[in-house]
Amino acid sequence: MKIAISSEGTDLKARVGHRFGISPYLIITDLGTGNFEAVQNPGSLGQHGTGVQTIVLAISKDVKAVLTGYCSPTARRHLETNGIEIFTGLSGTVGEVLESYKKGEIKKTETATIEREPGKRVVDRAIFIHAMKRSGNQFASMLPIFLGVVLLIGLLNTFVSRNFLAALFSGNVVLDTFLGAFFGSILAGNAINSYVIGGELLQYGISLFTVTALIITWVTVGLVQLPVEIAALGRKFALLRNGICFLLSIPIAIITVFIVNLVTR
Amino acid sequence: MSSVNRGSVKKSKGKKAPARMFIFPACVLVIYGILFTINPNKALMALKTSGHLLFTIAQPLVFVFVIMLALNLFVKPAQIVRLFGEGVRIKGIVLSVVAGIISMGPIYAWYPLLKNLREEGAGNGPIAIFLYSRAVKPFLLPVMIAYFGWVYVVILTLLTVFASIAIGCFMSVLMKK
């Protein structure tokens, strides 16, 4: 059985972290073997969404109990939903807390239960507010680049002639689809921008083959984020995956447009 | 025995993200500023075109927010993580596709997690399927339909799902070599 103890450092002499979500490390100990590992807590970086990653980390490490100073109600709810016990109000060194836990001296913190009349409310207020905030943040983070793209399209519509853009494409289906896939691979950002750009390119007479390849590779191939993918998943995986996705985008774009033309004819 | 895993998230890169978001729109605004001094009539026309475009997309954007809210209310990252680790059999494939489709947020946020999952035993196939099926964005479907029509969206979505499975199979085989 594994347990996670929030910690200020990487060994058993370190102090127990005050808050589960933002402590610098989690010491994950296997009670069976006595082995432990110190994992950097993603939540300690204080960025949006990293608190959730702390919970996910605990779940993915197959931890059965979390020992910490304080655990927020939201984190507690997620952990308990996934069968993880929570022990709070702890202080001292990680080693001391671990020994107390082994001896059964630490009592589980009871969850503050929310009384709810049957059938009255499916989603409680706190969860709804949290989801609203999260959606608001996600929506807001999408807007700056999106507005930039909309403004840029206004410029293109006004200053760039239809003939100029059409001249960039040869009229050859495979070559134009390849070009669309290429532009989609080097551009990055929220997929909504690819829809807006693609939709406007259609107005300019650019083929649906090109636009479809651009939309596909916009999300599936990422030259900009390739270094991050290599760092996370390895060079071979990242290069192979991006290469296959790029090559596959061309037949998929051609097949998509072919079927659409068949259906809508 | 102890070990320290420090590679999960890079601090310096993440901190720059919010400021970086504004670089592109700021550059476009600078171009507008320059054009307003050179050719104010055409620059105003460009601005009006952008305004019209924004007005056209506004309605689908409302639906985008509603679907985002629904996903945030009923789908949790922890549930998405649990969909992994089933191997490349049919159940694992389906679950990886579903995980990719319902996952939200920038891909950068998912890389540390995927790395961690692979260290825990998740296969290359399911990870590749997850990354590809992220191309299906349920919350952006209203915008996509507004631009390309539902027939196009349905066909592309289905082909994207099939392609994600094909890529997962390719990656499983090729990574073993």
CSV table of C-alpha atoms in Angstrom, one decimal:
chain,number,residue,atom,x,y,z
A,1,MET,CA,0.0,0.0,0.0
A,2,LYS,CA,1.3,3.5,-0.9
A,3,ILE,CA,0.7,6.7,0.9
A,4,ALA,CA,1.5,10.3,0.0
A,5,ILE,CA,2.8,12.9,2.5
A,6,SER,CA,3.0,16.5,1.5
A,7,SER,CA,6.5,17.7,2.2
A,8,GLU,CA,8.8,20.8,2.2
A,9,GLY,CA,11.8,18.7,1.0
A,10,THR,CA,12.8,15.4,-0.6
A,11,ASP,CA,13.6,13.2,2.3
A,12,LEU,CA,12.1,11.9,5.6
A,13,LYS,CA,13.7,14.6,7.6
A,14,ALA,CA,11.8,17.4,5.7
A,15,ARG,CA,8.9,19.1,7.4
A,16,VAL,CA,5.4,18.0,6.4
A,17,GLY,CA,3.9,20.5,3.9
A,18,HIS,CA,1.2,22.8,5.2
A,19,ARG,CA,-1.1,22.4,2.2
A,20,PHE,CA,-1.5,19.3,0.1
A,21,GLY,CA,-2.1,21.3,-3.2
A,22,ILE,CA,0.9,23.6,-3.0
A,23,SER,CA,3.6,21.8,-1.0
A,24,PRO,CA,6.9,21.6,-3.0
A,25,TYR,CA,7.0,17.8,-2.9
A,26,LEU,CA,4.9,14.7,-2.3
A,27,ILE,CA,6.8,11.9,-0.5
A,28,ILE,CA,5.2,8.6,-1.8
A,29,THR,CA,6.0,5.7,0.4
A,30,ASP,CA,5.4,2.1,-0.2
A,31,LEU,CA,4.5,0.7,3.3
A,32,GLY,CA,5.2,-2.8,2.1
A,33,THR,CA,8.7,-2.4,1.0
A,34,GLY,CA,9.6,0.8,2.9
A,35,ASN,CA,10.8,2.5,-0.3
A,36,PHE,CA,9.9,6.1,-0.9
A,37,GLU,CA,10.3,8.6,-3.7
A,38,ALA,CA,10.0,12.4,-3.6
A,39,VAL,CA,7.9,13.7,-6.5
A,40,GLN,CA,7.8,17.4,-7.3
A,41,ASN,CA,4.3,18.7,-6.7
A,42,PRO,CA,2.9,20.2,-9.9
A,43,GLY,CA,0.6,22.4,-7.7
A,44,SER,CA,3.7,24.0,-6.1
A,45,LEU,CA,4.2,26.0,-9.3
A,46,GLY,CA,1.0,27.9,-8.6
A,47,GLN,CA,-0.2,27.9,-12.2
A,48,HIS,CA,-3.8,27.5,-13.4
A,49,GLY,CA,-4.8,23.9,-13.4
A,50,THR,CA,-1.8,22.5,-11.7
A,51,GLY,CA,-3.7,21.9,-8.4
A,52,VAL,CA,-5.8,19.3,-10.3
A,53,GLN,CA,-2.6,17.7,-11.5
A,54,THR,CA,-1.6,17.1,-7.9
A,55,ILE,CA,-4.8,15.1,-7.4
A,56,VAL,CA,-4.2,13.3,-10.7
A,57,LEU,CA,-0.6,12.6,-9.6
A,58,ALA,CA,-1.8,11.0,-6.4
A,59,ILE,CA,-4.3,8.9,-8.2
A,60,SER,CA,-1.9,7.8,-10.9
A,61,LYS,CA,0.7,6.7,-8.3
A,62,ASP,CA,-2.0,4.5,-6.8
A,63,VAL,CA,-1.9,6.1,-3.4
A,64,LYS,CA,-4.4,4.9,-0.9
A,65,ALA,CA,-4.0,7.7,1.7
A,66,VAL,CA,-2.8,11.4,1.8
A,67,LEU,CA,-1.3,12.8,4.9
A,68,THR,CA,-0.9,16.6,5.0
A,69,GLY,CA,-1.4,19.8,7.0
A,70,TYR,CA,-4.5,21.0,5.1
A,71,CYS,CA,-6.5,19.7,2.2
A,72,SER,CA,-9.0,22.0,0.4
A,73,PRO,CA,-12.6,20.7,0.2
A,74,THR,CA,-12.4,20.4,-3.6
A,75,ALA,CA,-9.2,18.3,-3.5
A,76,ARG,CA,-10.7,16.3,-0.7
A,77,ARG,CA,-13.9,15.6,-2.8
A,78,HIS,CA,-11.8,14.4,-5.8
A,79,LEU,CA,-9.5,12.3,-3.7
A,80,GLU,CA,-12.3,10.6,-1.7
A,81,THR,CA,-14.2,10.0,-4.9
A,82,ASN,CA,-11.2,8.0,-6.0
A,83,GLY,CA,-11.0,6.0,-2.8
A,84,ILE,CA,-8.1,7.9,-1.2
A,85,GLU,CA,-8.3,8.5,2.5
A,86,ILE,CA,-7.2,11.9,3.8
A,87,PHE,CA,-5.5,12.7,7.1
A,88,THR,CA,-5.0,16.4,7.9
A,89,GLY,CA,-3.8,18.6,10.7
A,90,LEU,CA,-0.4,17.0,10.7
A,91,SER,CA,2.9,18.6,11.5
A,92,GLY,CA,6.5,17.6,12.3
A,93,THR,CA,8.9,15.8,10.0
A,94,VAL,CA,7.7,13.4,7.3
A,95,GLY,CA,9.5,10.5,9.1
A,96,GLU,CA,7.7,11.2,12.3
A,97,VAL,CA,4.3,11.4,10.6
A,98,LEU,CA,5.0,8.2,8.7
A,99,GLU,CA,5.9,6.4,12.0
A,100,SER,CA,2.7,7.7,13.7
A,101,TYR,CA,0.7,6.5,10.7
A,102,LYS,CA,2.2,3.0,10.8
A,103,LYS,CA,1.4,2.8,14.5
A,104,GLY,CA,-2.2,3.8,13.8
A,105,GLU,CA,-1.9,6.9,15.9
A,106,ILE,CA,-3.4,9.2,13.2
A,107,LYS,CA,-7.1,9.4,12.9
A,108,LYS,CA,-8.8,9.9,9.6
A,109,THR,CA,-10.3,13.4,9.1
A,110,GLU,CA,-14.1,13.1,8.6
A,111,THR,CA,-15.6,14.8,5.6
A,112,ALA,CA,-17.9,17.7,6.2
A,113,THR,CA,-21.1,16.2,4.7
A,114,ILE,CA,-23.4,18.4,2.8
A,115,GLU,CA,-27.0,17.7,3.6
A,116,ARG,CA,-29.1,17.7,0.5
A,117,GLU,CA,-32.8,17.3,0.1
A,118,PRO,CA,-33.5,14.4,-2.2
A,119,GLY,CA,-34.0,15.6,-5.8
A,120,LYS,CA,-33.5,19.2,-5.0
A,121,ARG,CA,-30.1,19.9,-6.6
A,122,VAL,CA,-28.0,17.7,-8.7
A,123,VAL,CA,-24.9,19.9,-8.8
A,124,ASP,CA,-24.0,21.7,-5.6
A,125,ARG,CA,-23.3,25.4,-5.6
A,126,ALA,CA,-19.5,25.2,-4.9
A,127,ILE,CA,-19.0,22.8,-7.8
A,128,PHE,CA,-21.0,25.0,-10.2
A,129,ILE,CA,-19.1,28.1,-9.2
A,130,HIS,CA,-15.8,26.2,-9.6
A,131,ALA,CA,-16.9,25.0,-13.1
A,132,MET,CA,-18.0,28.5,-14.0
A,133,LYS,CA,-14.6,30.0,-13.0
A,134,ARG,CA,-12.7,27.2,-14.8
A,135,SER,CA,-14.8,27.7,-18.0
A,136,GLY,CA,-14.4,31.4,-17.7
A,137,ASN,CA,-10.6,31.1,-17.5
A,138,GLN,CA,-10.5,28.6,-20.4
A,139,PHE,CA,-12.7,30.9,-22.5
A,140,ALA,CA,-10.7,34.0,-21.5
A,141,SER,CA,-7.4,32.3,-22.3
A,142,MET,CA,-8.7,31.5,-25.8
A,143,LEU,CA,-9.8,35.0,-26.6
A,144,PRO,CA,-6.6,37.1,-27.0
A,145,ILE,CA,-5.2,35.0,-29.9
A,146,PHE,CA,-8.7,34.5,-31.3
A,147,LEU,CA,-9.3,38.2,-31.4
A,148,GLY,CA,-5.9,38.7,-33.0
A,149,VAL,CA,-6.8,36.2,-35.7
A,150,VAL,CA,-10.2,38.0,-36.3
A,151,LEU,CA,-8.4,41.3,-36.6
A,152,LEU,CA,-5.8,39.8,-39.0
A,153,ILE,CA,-8.5,38.4,-41.2
A,154,GLY,CA,-10.0,41.9,-41.4
A,155,LEU,CA,-6.6,43.1,-42.7
A,156,LEU,CA,-6.3,40.2,-45.2
A,157,ASN,CA,-9.8,40.7,-46.5
A,158,THR,CA,-9.0,44.4,-47.1
A,159,PHE,CA,-5.4,44.5,-48.2
A,160,VAL,CA,-4.7,41.1,-49.8
A,161,SER,CA,-6.3,40.3,-53.1
A,162,ARG,CA,-8.0,37.1,-53.9
A,163,ASN,CA,-5.7,36.6,-56.9
A,164,PHE,CA,-2.6,36.8,-54.7
A,165,LEU,CA,-3.7,34.0,-52.3
A,166,ALA,CA,-5.0,31.9,-55.2
A,167,ALA,CA,-1.5,32.2,-56.8
A,168,LEU,CA,0.0,30.5,-53.8
A,169,PHE,CA,-1.9,27.3,-54.6
A,170,SER,CA,-1.3,25.4,-57.8
A,171,GLY,CA,-4.8,23.8,-58.2
A,172,ASN,CA,-3.2,20.3,-57.9
A,173,VAL,CA,-5.2,18.6,-55.2
A,174,VAL,CA,-2.3,16.6,-53.6
A,175,LEU,CA,0.1,19.6,-53.6
A,176,ASP,CA,-2.5,22.0,-52.3
A,177,THR,CA,-3.5,19.6,-49.6
A,178,PHE,CA,0.2,19.1,-48.7
A,179,LEU,CA,0.5,22.9,-48.4
A,180,GLY,CA,-2.5,23.1,-46.1
A,181,ALA,CA,-1.0,20.4,-43.9
A,182,PHE,CA,2.3,22.2,-43.9
A,183,PHE,CA,0.7,25.5,-42.7
A,184,GLY,CA,-1.4,23.7,-40.1
A,185,SER,CA,1.8,22.0,-38.8
A,186,ILE,CA,3.7,25.2,-38.2
A,187,LEU,CA,0.8,27.2,-36.8
A,188,ALA,CA,-0.4,26.5,-33.3
A,189,GLY,CA,-3.0,27.6,-30.8
A,190,ASN,CA,-6.6,26.9,-30.1
A,191,ALA,CA,-8.4,24.9,-32.8
A,192,ILE,CA,-11.1,27.6,-33.1
A,193,ASN,CA,-8.5,29.8,-34.9
A,194,SER,CA,-8.0,27.1,-37.6
A,195,TYR,CA,-11.8,27.0,-38.2
A,196,VAL,CA,-12.0,30.8,-38.6
A,197,ILE,CA,-8.9,31.0,-40.9
A,198,GLY,CA,-10.1,27.9,-42.9
A,199,GLY,CA,-13.6,29.4,-43.3
A,200,GLU,CA,-12.2,32.7,-44.5
A,201,LEU,CA,-9.7,30.9,-46.9
A,202,LEU,CA,-12.7,29.2,-48.5
A,203,GLN,CA,-14.2,32.6,-49.2
A,204,TYR,CA,-11.0,33.4,-51.0
A,205,GLY,CA,-11.5,30.4,-53.3
A,206,ILE,CA,-8.9,28.2,-51.6
A,207,SER,CA,-9.9,24.6,-51.9
A,208,LEU,CA,-11.6,22.6,-49.2
A,209,PHE,CA,-8.8,20.0,-49.5
A,210,THR,CA,-6.3,22.6,-48.3
A,211,VAL,CA,-8.5,23.9,-45.6
A,212,THR,CA,-9.3,20.4,-44.3
A,213,ALA,CA,-5.6,19.4,-44.1
A,214,LEU,CA,-4.9,22.7,-42.3
A,215,ILE,CA,-7.6,22.0,-39.7
A,216,ILE,CA,-6.4,18.4,-39.1
A,217,THR,CA,-2.7,19.2,-38.7
A,218,TRP,CA,-3.4,22.3,-36.6
A,219,VAL,CA,-4.2,20.1,-33.6
A,220,THR,CA,-2.5,16.8,-34.5
A,221,VAL,CA,0.9,18.0,-35.6
A,222,GLY,CA,2.8,20.5,-33.6
A,223,LEU,CA,6.2,21.7,-34.8
A,224,VAL,CA,6.1,24.5,-32.2
A,225,GLN,CA,5.5,22.2,-29.3
A,226,LEU,CA,7.7,19.4,-30.6
A,227,PRO,CA,10.6,20.1,-28.1
A,228,VAL,CA,8.1,19.8,-25.3
A,229,GLU,CA,6.7,16.6,-26.7
A,230,ILE,CA,10.2,15.2,-27.1
A,231,ALA,CA,11.0,16.1,-23.5
A,232,ALA,CA,7.8,14.4,-22.2
A,233,LEU,CA,7.5,11.4,-24.4
A,234,GLY,CA,10.8,10.8,-26.1
A,235,ARG,CA,12.4,11.8,-29.4
A,236,LYS,CA,11.4,8.6,-31.2
A,237,PHE,CA,7.8,8.8,-30.1
A,238,ALA,CA,7.4,12.5,-30.9
A,239,LEU,CA,9.1,12.4,-34.3
A,240,LEU,CA,7.2,9.3,-35.4
A,241,ARG,CA,3.9,10.5,-34.2
A,242,ASN,CA,4.1,13.9,-35.8
A,243,GLY,CA,5.5,12.4,-39.0
A,244,ILE,CA,2.7,9.9,-39.3
A,245,CYS,CA,0.0,12.4,-38.4
A,246,PHE,CA,1.3,14.8,-41.1
A,247,LEU,CA,1.4,12.1,-43.8
A,248,LEU,CA,-2.0,10.7,-42.8
A,249,SER,CA,-3.6,14.2,-42.8
A,250,ILE,CA,-3.3,14.4,-46.6
A,251,PRO,CA,-5.4,11.2,-47.5
A,252,ILE,CA,-7.8,12.0,-44.7
A,253,ALA,CA,-8.4,15.5,-46.1
A,254,ILE,CA,-8.9,14.1,-49.6
A,255,ILE,CA,-11.3,11.4,-48.4
A,256,THR,CA,-13.3,13.8,-46.2
A,257,VAL,CA,-13.9,16.2,-49.1
A,258,PHE,CA,-14.6,13.4,-51.5
A,259,ILE,CA,-17.3,12.0,-49.2
A,260,VAL,CA,-18.7,15.5,-48.5
A,261,ASN,CA,-19.0,16.1,-52.2
A,262,LEU,CA,-20.7,12.7,-52.7
A,263,VAL,CA,-23.2,13.4,-49.8
A,264,THR,CA,-24.1,16.9,-50.7
A,265,ARG,CA,-24.2,16.5,-54.5
B,1,MET,CA,15.8,3.8,-1.1
B,2,SER,CA,14.7,7.1,-2.5
B,3,SER,CA,14.5,8.8,-5.8
B,4,VAL,CA,13.5,12.4,-6.8
B,5,ASN,CA,11.4,13.0,-9.8
B,6,ARG,CA,11.9,16.6,-10.8
B,7,GLY,CA,11.0,16.5,-14.5
B,8,SER,CA,7.2,16.8,-14.3
B,9,VAL,CA,6.8,20.5,-15.0
B,10,LYS,CA,9.2,23.2,-16.1
B,11,LYS,CA,8.7,26.3,-14.0
B,12,SER,CA,10.2,29.0,-16.2
B,13,LYS,CA,8.3,28.1,-19.4
B,14,GLY,CA,4.9,28.0,-17.7
B,15,LYS,CA,5.2,31.4,-16.1
B,16,LYS,CA,5.6,33.1,-19.4
B,17,ALA,CA,2.4,31.7,-20.9
B,18,PRO,CA,-0.1,34.4,-19.9
B,19,ALA,CA,2.1,37.3,-21.3
B,20,ARG,CA,2.9,35.3,-24.4
B,21,MET,CA,-0.8,35.1,-25.3
B,22,PHE,CA,-0.9,38.8,-25.9
B,23,ILE,CA,2.1,39.1,-28.1
B,24,PHE,CA,0.2,38.1,-31.3
B,25,PRO,CA,-2.8,40.3,-30.8
B,26,ALA,CA,-0.5,43.2,-29.8
B,27,CYS,CA,1.5,42.8,-33.0
B,28,VAL,CA,-1.8,42.9,-35.0
B,29,LEU,CA,-2.8,46.0,-33.2
B,30,VAL,CA,0.6,47.6,-34.0
B,31,ILE,CA,0.0,46.8,-37.7
B,32,TYR,CA,-3.4,48.4,-37.4
B,33,GLY,CA,-1.9,51.5,-35.8
B,34,ILE,CA,0.6,51.8,-38.7
B,35,LEU,CA,-2.0,51.3,-41.3
B,36,PHE,CA,-4.3,53.9,-39.7
B,37,THR,CA,-1.6,56.5,-40.2
B,38,ILE,CA,-0.8,55.4,-43.8
B,39,ASN,CA,-4.3,54.6,-45.1
B,40,PRO,CA,-7.0,55.3,-42.5
B,41,ASN,CA,-10.0,54.5,-44.8
B,42,LYS,CA,-8.8,51.0,-45.7
B,43,ALA,CA,-7.7,50.4,-42.1
B,44,LEU,CA,-11.2,51.3,-40.9
B,45,MET,CA,-12.6,49.0,-43.5
B,46,ALA,CA,-10.5,46.2,-42.2
B,47,LEU,CA,-11.6,46.9,-38.6
B,48,LYS,CA,-15.3,46.9,-39.8
B,49,THR,CA,-14.7,43.5,-41.5
B,50,SER,CA,-13.3,42.1,-38.3
B,51,GLY,CA,-16.2,43.5,-36.4
B,52,HIS,CA,-18.7,41.8,-38.8
B,53,LEU,CA,-16.8,38.5,-38.5
B,54,LEU,CA,-16.8,38.7,-34.7
B,55,PHE,CA,-20.6,39.4,-34.8
B,56,THR,CA,-21.1,36.3,-37.0
B,57,ILE,CA,-19.2,34.0,-34.6
B,58,ALA,CA,-20.6,35.5,-31.4
B,59,GLN,CA,-23.7,33.2,-31.3
B,60,PRO,CA,-21.7,29.9,-31.8
B,61,LEU,CA,-19.3,31.2,-29.1
B,62,VAL,CA,-22.1,31.3,-26.6
B,63,PHE,CA,-22.7,27.6,-27.2
B,64,VAL,CA,-18.9,27.0,-26.9
B,65,PHE,CA,-19.1,28.4,-23.4
B,66,VAL,CA,-22.1,26.4,-22.5
B,67,ILE,CA,-20.5,23.1,-23.7
B,68,MET,CA,-17.3,24.0,-21.9
B,69,LEU,CA,-19.2,24.6,-18.7
B,70,ALA,CA,-21.0,21.2,-19.1
B,71,LEU,CA,-17.7,19.4,-19.6
B,72,ASN,CA,-16.2,21.1,-16.6
B,73,LEU,CA,-19.2,20.2,-14.5
B,74,PHE,CA,-19.4,16.6,-15.3
B,75,VAL,CA,-16.0,15.5,-16.6
B,76,LYS,CA,-13.0,15.6,-14.2
B,77,PRO,CA,-9.3,15.2,-15.2
B,78,ALA,CA,-9.1,12.4,-12.8
B,79,GLN,CA,-11.8,10.5,-14.7
B,80,ILE,CA,-9.9,11.1,-17.9
B,81,VAL,CA,-6.7,9.6,-16.5
B,82,ARG,CA,-8.6,6.6,-15.4
B,83,LEU,CA,-9.6,5.9,-19.0
B,84,PHE,CA,-6.0,5.0,-19.8
B,85,GLY,CA,-3.9,2.0,-19.1
B,86,GLU,CA,-6.3,-0.5,-20.7
B,87,GLY,CA,-3.7,-1.5,-23.4
B,88,VAL,CA,-4.5,-1.5,-27.1
B,89,ARG,CA,-7.5,-3.8,-27.0
B,90,ILE,CA,-10.9,-2.6,-28.0
B,91,LYS,CA,-11.9,-1.2,-24.6
B,92,GLY,CA,-8.6,0.6,-24.2
B,93,ILE,CA,-8.8,2.1,-27.7
B,94,VAL,CA,-12.4,3.3,-27.1
B,95,LEU,CA,-11.5,4.8,-23.7
B,96,SER,CA,-8.4,6.5,-25.1
B,97,VAL,CA,-10.5,8.1,-27.9
B,98,VAL,CA,-13.1,9.3,-25.4
B,99,ALA,CA,-10.4,10.7,-23.1
B,100,GLY,CA,-8.9,12.6,-26.0
B,101,ILE,CA,-12.2,14.0,-27.1
B,102,ILE,CA,-13.4,15.2,-23.7
B,103,SER,CA,-10.0,16.6,-22.6
B,104,MET,CA,-9.7,20.3,-22.7
B,105,GLY,CA,-7.1,23.0,-22.3
B,106,PRO,CA,-3.7,23.5,-24.0
B,107,ILE,CA,-1.7,20.4,-24.9
B,108,TYR,CA,1.2,21.7,-22.8
B,109,ALA,CA,-0.8,21.0,-19.7
B,110,TRP,CA,-1.2,17.4,-20.7
B,111,TYR,CA,2.4,16.5,-21.5
B,112,PRO,CA,3.6,16.1,-17.9
B,113,LEU,CA,0.6,14.0,-17.1
B,114,LEU,CA,1.1,11.8,-20.2
B,115,LYS,CA,4.8,11.3,-19.3
B,116,ASN,CA,3.7,10.3,-15.8
B,117,LEU,CA,1.1,7.9,-17.2
B,118,ARG,CA,3.7,6.2,-19.5
B,119,GLU,CA,6.1,5.8,-16.5
B,120,GLU,CA,3.2,4.1,-14.8
B,121,GLY,CA,2.7,1.7,-17.7
B,122,ALA,CA,0.3,3.3,-20.2
B,123,GLY,CA,1.1,2.2,-23.7
B,124,ASN,CA,2.3,4.3,-26.7
B,125,GLY,CA,-0.8,3.4,-28.6
B,126,PRO,CA,-3.3,4.8,-26.2
B,127,ILE,CA,-1.2,8.0,-25.7
B,128,ALA,CA,-1.0,8.5,-29.5
B,129,ILE,CA,-4.8,7.9,-29.8
B,130,PHE,CA,-5.4,10.4,-27.0
B,131,LEU,CA,-3.2,13.1,-28.7
B,132,TYR,CA,-4.9,12.6,-32.1
B,133,SER,CA,-8.5,12.4,-31.0
B,134,ARG,CA,-8.0,15.8,-29.2
B,135,ALA,CA,-8.6,17.1,-32.8
B,136,VAL,CA,-12.3,16.4,-32.1
B,137,LYS,CA,-13.4,19.4,-30.0
B,138,PRO,CA,-17.0,18.9,-28.8
B,139,PHE,CA,-17.1,22.5,-27.3
B,140,LEU,CA,-16.0,24.0,-30.6
B,141,LEU,CA,-18.5,22.1,-32.8
B,142,PRO,CA,-21.0,25.0,-32.9
B,143,VAL,CA,-18.3,27.2,-34.5
B,144,MET,CA,-17.2,24.5,-36.9
B,145,ILE,CA,-20.8,23.8,-38.0
B,146,ALA,CA,-21.4,27.5,-38.5
B,147,TYR,CA,-18.4,27.6,-41.0
B,148,PHE,CA,-18.5,24.3,-42.7
B,149,GLY,CA,-22.0,22.7,-42.2
B,150,TRP,CA,-22.9,19.7,-40.2
B,151,VAL,CA,-22.3,17.1,-43.0
B,152,TYR,CA,-18.6,18.1,-43.2
B,153,VAL,CA,-18.3,18.2,-39.4
B,154,VAL,CA,-19.8,14.7,-39.0
B,155,ILE,CA,-17.6,13.2,-41.7
B,156,LEU,CA,-14.4,14.8,-40.6
B,157,THR,CA,-15.1,13.9,-36.9
B,158,LEU,CA,-15.7,10.2,-37.8
B,159,LEU,CA,-12.6,10.1,-40.0
B,160,THR,CA,-10.6,11.8,-37.2
B,161,VAL,CA,-11.6,9.1,-34.8
B,162,PHE,CA,-10.7,6.3,-37.3
B,163,ALA,CA,-7.4,8.0,-38.0
B,164,SER,CA,-6.6,8.3,-34.3
B,165,ILE,CA,-7.1,4.5,-33.9
B,166,ALA,CA,-4.9,3.9,-37.0
B,167,ILE,CA,-2.2,6.1,-35.5
B,168,GLY,CA,-2.4,4.3,-32.2
B,169,CYS,CA,-1.9,0.9,-33.9
B,170,PHE,CA,1.0,2.3,-36.0
B,171,MET,CA,2.7,3.7,-32.9
B,172,SER,CA,2.3,0.5,-30.9
B,173,VAL,CA,3.9,-1.5,-33.7
B,174,LEU,CA,6.7,1.0,-34.6
B,175,MET,CA,7.7,1.8,-31.1
B,176,LYS,CA,8.3,-1.9,-30.4
B,177,LYS,CA,10.9,-2.1,-33.1
